[in-house]
Amino acid sequence: MVRGFETGQTVVRRDVHRSGRVWSEQALRVVDDTGEALVTACAPGAQARCPALYAQARAQEDRSVRTEAFDAMATGEWELAGAVWQETDLLLWKPPTSWFSVNAFLVPDGDRRRLRNWYVNFEHPTRRTEAGFDTLDLTVDLVVAPDLTRWEWKDEDEYAHVRRLGIVSDTEHQAVDAARSEALAMLTTRSGIFAQADRWAAWRWDPAWPTPHLPRPVAAPRR
C-alpha cells in the first residue's frame, strides 16, 4: 500500500491509457493529503509532458490538431513532448474514488492573485503510485465562474469524438454521466469543495516551494 504524501512533496500526476502507455504527466506539489481528497498544486514553470500533437495544437492555435491527437490515442501510437505549465497557479482537489477532480485557476492581478475560474475535470478515479497518482482525462469538462453562479460545459465535441473512437467505453460513459450529476449537485448546494470556496480563492503558492520538476526518465540499460 502506498503511504500518504507529505505537504510540499513533489508528486507526478499521470494520465495513463488502458494499454498502460502514459498519455501525459505533470509535476505537482502536495498541499494536503487526507482520506477525503488529495490536494495538489502547481505554478508557472512546472514541468509536464503531453502528446506532441497537443503541443502542436497549442503552438499553432489549431484546435483541429487535438482531434488528430485523439485519433493517435485510439491507435495506441503517439509521442510525448516536453511542456511547461504557464500563466496560472493551479489548485487541484481529487477525491480518491470520484470520476472528476475540481481545479481552481488563479491568475495575476496586480501584485496579488485572483481566482479566474473553477474547472471540473472528468477523469478516472485515482490510482496511487510511489511517485504520485494515475488517472485518465476523459475530455469533457465543466467551467464554473468564480462566484459559482454560472457554469458551462466544455469540449462536448471532443467527448463525442472519443466516444466514437471507443476511447471512452459505455461503462466509462455511464460513470461520467453520474459524475456530471454529482458535480452539479455540489455546485447547486455549495457542498463538498465548494463549501470552502472562499478559502480556496484566498489560497497562495508557498514561496518556499521550488517549482516542481518531473523526475528524470530512467535510461534503458546498455546491451
PDB file of C-alpha atoms in Angstrom:
ATOM      1  CA  MET A   1       0.000   0.000   0.000  1.00  0.00           C
ATOM      2  CA  VAL A   2       1.341   3.446  -0.971  1.00  0.00           C
ATOM      3  CA  ARG A   3       1.749   5.741   2.033  1.00  0.00           C
ATOM      4  CA  GLY A   4       0.242   9.209   2.209  1.00  0.00           C
ATOM      5  CA  PHE A   5       2.198  12.122   0.791  1.00  0.00           C
ATOM      6  CA  GLU A   6       3.761  14.925   2.823  1.00  0.00           C
ATOM      7  CA  THR A   7       2.811  18.578   2.371  1.00  0.00           C
ATOM      8  CA  GLY A   8       5.264  20.197  -0.036  1.00  0.00           C
ATOM      9  CA  GLN A   9       6.318  16.885  -1.564  1.00  0.00           C
ATOM     10  CA  THR A  10       6.614  16.717  -5.356  1.00  0.00           C
ATOM     11  CA  VAL A  11       4.260  14.190  -6.957  1.00  0.00           C
ATOM     12  CA  VAL A  12       3.514  13.293 -10.556  1.00  0.00           C
ATOM     13  CA  ARG A  13       0.011  13.112 -11.983  1.00  0.00           C
ATOM     14  CA  ARG A  14      -0.060  10.787 -14.994  1.00  0.00           C
ATOM     15  CA  ASP A  15      -2.842  10.177 -17.488  1.00  0.00           C
ATOM     16  CA  VAL A  16      -2.490   6.519 -18.415  1.00  0.00           C
ATOM     17  CA  HIS A  17      -4.202   4.860 -21.389  1.00  0.00           C
ATOM     18  CA  ARG A  18      -5.779   1.417 -20.920  1.00  0.00           C
ATOM     19  CA  SER A  19      -2.801  -0.001 -22.845  1.00  0.00           C
ATOM     20  CA  GLY A  20      -0.564   1.124 -19.980  1.00  0.00           C
ATOM     21  CA  ARG A  21       1.103   3.856 -22.058  1.00  0.00           C
ATOM     22  CA  VAL A  22       1.441   7.301 -20.492  1.00  0.00           C
ATOM     23  CA  TRP A  23      -0.637   9.932 -22.292  1.00  0.00           C
ATOM     24  CA  SER A  24       0.600  12.887 -20.211  1.00  0.00           C
ATOM     25  CA  GLU A  25       2.294  13.695 -16.933  1.00  0.00           C
ATOM     26  CA  GLN A  26       2.518  16.769 -14.745  1.00  0.00           C
ATOM     27  CA  ALA A  27       4.677  17.691 -11.761  1.00  0.00           C
ATOM     28  CA  LEU A  28       2.722  18.953  -8.728  1.00  0.00           C
ATOM     29  CA  ARG A  29       3.316  19.767  -5.071  1.00  0.00           C
ATOM     30  CA  VAL A  30       1.173  18.317  -2.298  1.00  0.00           C
ATOM     31  CA  VAL A  31      -0.936  20.810  -0.360  1.00  0.00           C
ATOM     32  CA  ASP A  32      -2.821  18.244   1.736  1.00  0.00           C
ATOM     33  CA  ASP A  33      -3.398  14.507   1.687  1.00  0.00           C
ATOM     34  CA  THR A  34      -6.335  13.172   3.689  1.00  0.00           C
ATOM     35  CA  GLY A  35      -8.823  10.365   3.392  1.00  0.00           C
ATOM     36  CA  GLU A  36     -11.257  12.816   1.821  1.00  0.00           C
ATOM     37  CA  ALA A  37      -9.039  14.051  -1.009  1.00  0.00           C
ATOM     38  CA  LEU A  38      -5.529  14.587  -2.300  1.00  0.00           C
ATOM     39  CA  VAL A  39      -4.963  18.325  -2.823  1.00  0.00           C
ATOM     40  CA  THR A  40      -2.062  19.302  -5.075  1.00  0.00           C
ATOM     41  CA  ALA A  41      -0.855  22.454  -6.815  1.00  0.00           C
ATOM     42  CA  CYS A  42       1.458  23.760  -9.483  1.00  0.00           C
ATOM     43  CA  ALA A  43       2.725  27.139 -10.601  1.00  0.00           C
ATOM     44  CA  PRO A  44       4.102  28.620 -13.831  1.00  0.00           C
ATOM     45  CA  GLY A  45       7.300  26.842 -14.821  1.00  0.00           C
ATOM     46  CA  ALA A  46       6.231  23.417 -13.528  1.00  0.00           C
ATOM     47  CA  GLN A  47       7.357  20.631 -15.824  1.00  0.00           C
ATOM     48  CA  ALA A  48       4.975  18.455 -17.801  1.00  0.00           C
ATOM     49  CA  ARG A  49       4.884  16.121 -20.790  1.00  0.00           C
ATOM     50  CA  CYS A  50       1.992  15.919 -23.212  1.00  0.00           C
ATOM     51  CA  PRO A  51       1.261  14.374 -26.612  1.00  0.00           C
ATOM     52  CA  ALA A  52       3.331  16.109 -29.280  1.00  0.00           C
ATOM     53  CA  LEU A  53       0.155  16.832 -31.262  1.00  0.00           C
ATOM     54  CA  TYR A  54      -1.303  18.633 -28.215  1.00  0.00           C
ATOM     55  CA  ALA A  55       1.801  20.799 -28.043  1.00  0.00           C
ATOM     56  CA  GLN A  56       1.459  21.490 -31.781  1.00  0.00           C
ATOM     57  CA  ALA A  57      -2.212  22.437 -31.381  1.00  0.00           C
ATOM     58  CA  ARG A  58      -1.320  24.954 -28.679  1.00  0.00           C
ATOM     59  CA  ALA A  59       1.589  26.429 -30.610  1.00  0.00           C
ATOM     60  CA  GLN A  60      -0.461  26.800 -33.799  1.00  0.00           C
ATOM     61  CA  GLU A  61      -3.713  27.669 -32.006  1.00  0.00           C
ATOM     62  CA  ASP A  62      -5.316  24.976 -34.168  1.00  0.00           C
ATOM     63  CA  ARG A  63      -7.907  23.002 -32.258  1.00  0.00           C
ATOM     64  CA  SER A  64      -8.322  20.500 -35.105  1.00  0.00           C
ATOM     65  CA  VAL A  65      -4.871  19.102 -34.323  1.00  0.00           C
ATOM     66  CA  ARG A  66      -6.235  17.956 -30.950  1.00  0.00           C
ATOM     67  CA  THR A  67      -8.640  15.738 -32.885  1.00  0.00           C
ATOM     68  CA  GLU A  68      -5.622  14.173 -34.579  1.00  0.00           C
ATOM     69  CA  ALA A  69      -4.164  13.524 -31.122  1.00  0.00           C
ATOM     70  CA  PHE A  70      -7.244  11.536 -30.120  1.00  0.00           C
ATOM     71  CA  ASP A  71      -7.073   9.601 -33.388  1.00  0.00           C
ATOM     72  CA  ALA A  72      -3.488   8.701 -32.458  1.00  0.00           C
ATOM     73  CA  MET A  73      -4.630   7.707 -28.974  1.00  0.00           C
ATOM     74  CA  ALA A  74      -7.166   5.299 -30.493  1.00  0.00           C
ATOM     75  CA  THR A  75      -4.386   3.588 -32.455  1.00  0.00           C
ATOM     76  CA  GLY A  76      -2.061   3.474 -29.442  1.00  0.00           C
ATOM     77  CA  GLU A  77       0.652   5.364 -31.306  1.00  0.00           C
ATOM     78  CA  TRP A  78       1.748   8.780 -30.034  1.00  0.00           C
ATOM     79  CA  GLU A  79       4.861  10.637 -28.927  1.00  0.00           C
ATOM     80  CA  LEU A  80       5.295  12.791 -25.831  1.00  0.00           C
ATOM     81  CA  ALA A  81       6.825  16.243 -25.865  1.00  0.00           C
ATOM     82  CA  GLY A  82       8.186  18.312 -23.007  1.00  0.00           C
ATOM     83  CA  ALA A  83       5.960  21.145 -21.800  1.00  0.00           C
ATOM     84  CA  VAL A  84       5.906  23.846 -19.130  1.00  0.00           C
ATOM     85  CA  TRP A  85       2.861  24.946 -17.126  1.00  0.00           C
ATOM     86  CA  GLN A  86       2.108  28.571 -17.940  1.00  0.00           C
ATOM     87  CA  GLU A  87       0.249  31.616 -16.648  1.00  0.00           C
ATOM     88  CA  THR A  88      -1.852  30.241 -13.774  1.00  0.00           C
ATOM     89  CA  ASP A  89      -1.418  28.807 -10.321  1.00  0.00           C
ATOM     90  CA  LEU A  90      -3.415  25.592 -10.142  1.00  0.00           C
ATOM     91  CA  LEU A  91      -5.013  24.087  -7.052  1.00  0.00           C
ATOM     92  CA  LEU A  92      -6.396  20.577  -7.634  1.00  0.00           C
ATOM     93  CA  TRP A  93      -8.803  18.636  -5.384  1.00  0.00           C
ATOM     94  CA  LYS A  94      -9.103  14.923  -6.172  1.00  0.00           C
ATOM     95  CA  PRO A  95     -11.204  12.547  -4.026  1.00  0.00           C
ATOM     96  CA  PRO A  96      -9.815   9.022  -4.429  1.00  0.00           C
ATOM     97  CA  THR A  97     -12.922   7.336  -5.872  1.00  0.00           C
ATOM     98  CA  SER A  98     -14.502  10.230  -7.780  1.00  0.00           C
ATOM     99  CA  TRP A  99     -14.714  10.357 -11.563  1.00  0.00           C
ATOM    100  CA  PHE A 100     -13.747  14.016 -11.518  1.00  0.00           C
ATOM    101  CA  SER A 101     -11.359  16.499  -9.952  1.00  0.00           C
ATOM    102  CA  VAL A 102     -12.077  20.128  -9.102  1.00  0.00           C
ATOM    103  CA  ASN A 103      -9.452  22.654 -10.146  1.00  0.00           C
ATOM    104  CA  ALA A 104      -9.078  26.321  -9.215  1.00  0.00           C
ATOM    105  CA  PHE A 105      -7.103  28.560 -11.576  1.00  0.00           C
ATOM    106  CA  LEU A 106      -5.551  31.698 -10.088  1.00  0.00           C
ATOM    107  CA  VAL A 107      -4.086  34.472 -12.230  1.00  0.00           C
ATOM    108  CA  PRO A 108      -2.004  37.600 -11.534  1.00  0.00           C
ATOM    109  CA  ASP A 109      -3.985  40.677 -10.518  1.00  0.00           C
ATOM    110  CA  GLY A 110      -1.545  43.491  -9.807  1.00  0.00           C
ATOM    111  CA  ASP A 111       0.707  42.252  -7.024  1.00  0.00           C
ATOM    112  CA  ARG A 112      -1.859  39.663  -5.943  1.00  0.00           C
ATOM    113  CA  ARG A 113      -3.633  36.630  -7.367  1.00  0.00           C
ATOM    114  CA  ARG A 114      -7.330  36.242  -8.084  1.00  0.00           C
ATOM    115  CA  LEU A 115      -9.484  33.230  -8.843  1.00  0.00           C
ATOM    116  CA  ARG A 116     -10.123  33.210 -12.601  1.00  0.00           C
ATOM    117  CA  ASN A 117     -12.451  30.205 -12.628  1.00  0.00           C
ATOM    118  CA  TRP A 118     -13.184  26.736 -11.313  1.00  0.00           C
ATOM    119  CA  TYR A 119     -12.768  23.778 -13.642  1.00  0.00           C
ATOM    120  CA  VAL A 120     -14.305  20.350 -13.092  1.00  0.00           C
ATOM    121  CA  ASN A 121     -12.242  17.779 -14.995  1.00  0.00           C
ATOM    122  CA  PHE A 122     -13.925  14.424 -15.607  1.00  0.00           C
ATOM    123  CA  GLU A 123     -11.436  11.608 -15.305  1.00  0.00           C
ATOM    124  CA  HIS A 124     -10.748   8.163 -13.902  1.00  0.00           C
ATOM    125  CA  PRO A 125     -10.605   7.609 -10.119  1.00  0.00           C
ATOM    126  CA  THR A 126      -7.151   7.924  -8.576  1.00  0.00           C
ATOM    127  CA  ARG A 127      -4.670   5.066  -8.637  1.00  0.00           C
ATOM    128  CA  ARG A 128      -1.850   5.846  -6.218  1.00  0.00           C
ATOM    129  CA  THR A 129       1.755   5.225  -7.240  1.00  0.00           C
ATOM    130  CA  GLU A 130       5.028   5.639  -5.391  1.00  0.00           C
ATOM    131  CA  ALA A 131       5.633   8.854  -7.355  1.00  0.00           C
ATOM    132  CA  GLY A 132       2.104  10.296  -7.268  1.00  0.00           C
ATOM    133  CA  PHE A 133      -1.117   9.162  -8.871  1.00  0.00           C
ATOM    134  CA  ASP A 134      -2.510   7.899 -12.166  1.00  0.00           C
ATOM    135  CA  THR A 135      -5.828   8.781 -13.790  1.00  0.00           C
ATOM    136  CA  LEU A 136      -7.102   9.397 -17.346  1.00  0.00           C
ATOM    137  CA  ASP A 137      -8.685  12.620 -18.574  1.00  0.00           C
ATOM    138  CA  LEU A 138     -11.989  11.807 -20.283  1.00  0.00           C
ATOM    139  CA  THR A 139     -12.037  15.117 -22.242  1.00  0.00           C
ATOM    140  CA  VAL A 140     -15.344  16.654 -21.131  1.00  0.00           C
ATOM    141  CA  ASP A 141     -15.149  19.488 -18.566  1.00  0.00           C
ATOM    142  CA  LEU A 142     -17.313  21.932 -16.641  1.00  0.00           C
ATOM    143  CA  VAL A 143     -16.117  25.560 -16.415  1.00  0.00           C
ATOM    144  CA  VAL A 144     -17.507  27.447 -13.408  1.00  0.00           C
ATOM    145  CA  ALA A 145     -17.484  31.176 -12.635  1.00  0.00           C
ATOM    146  CA  PRO A 146     -15.510  32.282  -9.560  1.00  0.00           C
ATOM    147  CA  ASP A 147     -18.688  33.095  -7.619  1.00  0.00           C
ATOM    148  CA  LEU A 148     -20.239  29.703  -8.554  1.00  0.00           C
ATOM    149  CA  THR A 149     -23.326  31.332 -10.085  1.00  0.00           C
ATOM    150  CA  ARG A 150     -22.698  30.327 -13.718  1.00  0.00           C
ATOM    151  CA  TRP A 151     -21.234  27.318 -15.480  1.00  0.00           C
ATOM    152  CA  GLU A 152     -20.943  25.810 -18.930  1.00  0.00           C
ATOM    153  CA  TRP A 153     -19.884  22.503 -20.418  1.00  0.00           C
ATOM    154  CA  LYS A 154     -16.637  22.408 -22.398  1.00  0.00           C
ATOM    155  CA  ASP A 155     -15.279  20.047 -25.064  1.00  0.00           C
ATOM    156  CA  GLU A 156     -18.517  18.150 -25.653  1.00  0.00           C
ATOM    157  CA  ASP A 157     -17.448  17.771 -29.311  1.00  0.00           C
ATOM    158  CA  GLU A 158     -14.191  16.089 -28.298  1.00  0.00           C
ATOM    159  CA  TYR A 159     -16.055  13.873 -25.863  1.00  0.00           C
ATOM    160  CA  ALA A 160     -18.391  12.735 -28.658  1.00  0.00           C
ATOM    161  CA  HIS A 161     -15.321  12.032 -30.814  1.00  0.00           C
ATOM    162  CA  VAL A 162     -13.547   9.884 -28.220  1.00  0.00           C
ATOM    163  CA  ARG A 163     -16.829   8.033 -27.658  1.00  0.00           C
ATOM    164  CA  ARG A 164     -16.984   7.230 -31.390  1.00  0.00           C
ATOM    165  CA  LEU A 165     -13.358   6.098 -31.320  1.00  0.00           C
ATOM    166  CA  GLY A 166     -14.033   3.765 -28.383  1.00  0.00           C
ATOM    167  CA  ILE A 167     -11.545   5.569 -26.124  1.00  0.00           C
ATOM    168  CA  VAL A 168     -14.382   6.114 -23.630  1.00  0.00           C
ATOM    169  CA  SER A 169     -16.339   2.889 -23.184  1.00  0.00           C
ATOM    170  CA  ASP A 170     -20.052   2.600 -22.421  1.00  0.00           C
ATOM    171  CA  THR A 171     -19.209   1.787 -18.802  1.00  0.00           C
ATOM    172  CA  GLU A 172     -16.982   4.856 -18.517  1.00  0.00           C
ATOM    173  CA  HIS A 173     -19.671   6.960 -20.171  1.00  0.00           C
ATOM    174  CA  GLN A 174     -22.190   5.859 -17.533  1.00  0.00           C
ATOM    175  CA  ALA A 175     -19.690   6.788 -14.804  1.00  0.00           C
ATOM    176  CA  VAL A 176     -19.164  10.219 -16.386  1.00  0.00           C
ATOM    177  CA  ASP A 177     -22.923  10.818 -16.555  1.00  0.00           C
ATOM    178  CA  ALA A 178     -23.221  10.017 -12.848  1.00  0.00           C
ATOM    179  CA  ALA A 179     -20.230  12.241 -12.083  1.00  0.00           C
ATOM    180  CA  ARG A 180     -21.794  15.137 -14.004  1.00  0.00           C
ATOM    181  CA  SER A 181     -24.862  14.924 -11.777  1.00  0.00           C
ATOM    182  CA  GLU A 182     -22.676  14.695  -8.664  1.00  0.00           C
ATOM    183  CA  ALA A 183     -20.642  17.756  -9.627  1.00  0.00           C
ATOM    184  CA  LEU A 184     -23.734  19.818 -10.440  1.00  0.00           C
ATOM    185  CA  ALA A 185     -25.307  18.831  -7.125  1.00  0.00           C
ATOM    186  CA  MET A 186     -22.179  20.020  -5.287  1.00  0.00           C
ATOM    187  CA  LEU A 187     -22.422  23.324  -7.130  1.00  0.00           C
ATOM    188  CA  THR A 188     -26.096  23.963  -6.511  1.00  0.00           C
ATOM    189  CA  THR A 189     -25.912  23.022  -2.816  1.00  0.00           C
ATOM    190  CA  ARG A 190     -22.448  24.587  -2.252  1.00  0.00           C
ATOM    191  CA  SER A 191     -21.257  21.297  -0.779  1.00  0.00           C
ATOM    192  CA  GLY A 192     -18.007  19.363  -0.995  1.00  0.00           C
ATOM    193  CA  ILE A 193     -15.101  21.527  -2.032  1.00  0.00           C
ATOM    194  CA  PHE A 194     -17.495  24.362  -2.957  1.00  0.00           C
ATOM    195  CA  ALA A 195     -18.404  24.741   0.714  1.00  0.00           C
ATOM    196  CA  GLN A 196     -14.808  26.024   1.112  1.00  0.00           C
ATOM    197  CA  ALA A 197     -14.866  28.292  -1.948  1.00  0.00           C
ATOM    198  CA  ASP A 198     -13.699  31.428  -0.118  1.00  0.00           C
ATOM    199  CA  ARG A 199     -10.736  29.644   1.451  1.00  0.00           C
ATOM    200  CA  TRP A 200      -9.702  28.239  -1.902  1.00  0.00           C
ATOM    201  CA  ALA A 201     -10.000  31.620  -3.611  1.00  0.00           C
ATOM    202  CA  ALA A 202      -7.597  33.026  -1.000  1.00  0.00           C
ATOM    203  CA  TRP A 203      -5.012  30.244  -1.417  1.00  0.00           C
ATOM    204  CA  ARG A 204      -1.498  31.239  -2.450  1.00  0.00           C
ATOM    205  CA  TRP A 205       1.507  29.240  -3.619  1.00  0.00           C
ATOM    206  CA  ASP A 206       4.032  28.807  -0.803  1.00  0.00           C
ATOM    207  CA  PRO A 207       7.059  30.906  -1.851  1.00  0.00           C
ATOM    208  CA  ALA A 208       9.328  28.420  -0.065  1.00  0.00           C
ATOM    209  CA  TRP A 209       8.341  25.734  -2.583  1.00  0.00           C
ATOM    210  CA  PRO A 210      10.573  25.399  -5.640  1.00  0.00           C
ATOM    211  CA  THR A 211       8.782  24.940  -8.952  1.00  0.00           C
ATOM    212  CA  PRO A 212       8.025  21.207  -9.280  1.00  0.00           C
ATOM    213  CA  HIS A 213      10.024  19.184 -11.795  1.00  0.00           C
ATOM    214  CA  LEU A 214       9.416  15.759 -13.262  1.00  0.00           C
ATOM    215  CA  PRO A 215      11.864  13.032 -12.282  1.00  0.00           C
ATOM    216  CA  ARG A 216      14.433  12.161 -14.898  1.00  0.00           C
ATOM    217  CA  PRO A 217      13.394   9.216 -17.089  1.00  0.00           C
ATOM    218  CA  VAL A 218      15.274   6.048 -16.242  1.00  0.00           C
ATOM    219  CA  ALA A 219      17.730   5.274 -19.006  1.00  0.00           C
ATOM    220  CA  ALA A 220      17.397   1.896 -20.694  1.00  0.00           C
ATOM    221  CA  PRO A 221      20.249  -0.499 -19.788  1.00  0.00           C
ATOM    222  CA  ARG A 222      23.009  -0.859 -22.377  1.00  0.00           C
ATOM    223  CA  ARG A 223      23.260  -4.210 -24.085  1.00  0.00           C
TER     224      ARG A 223
END
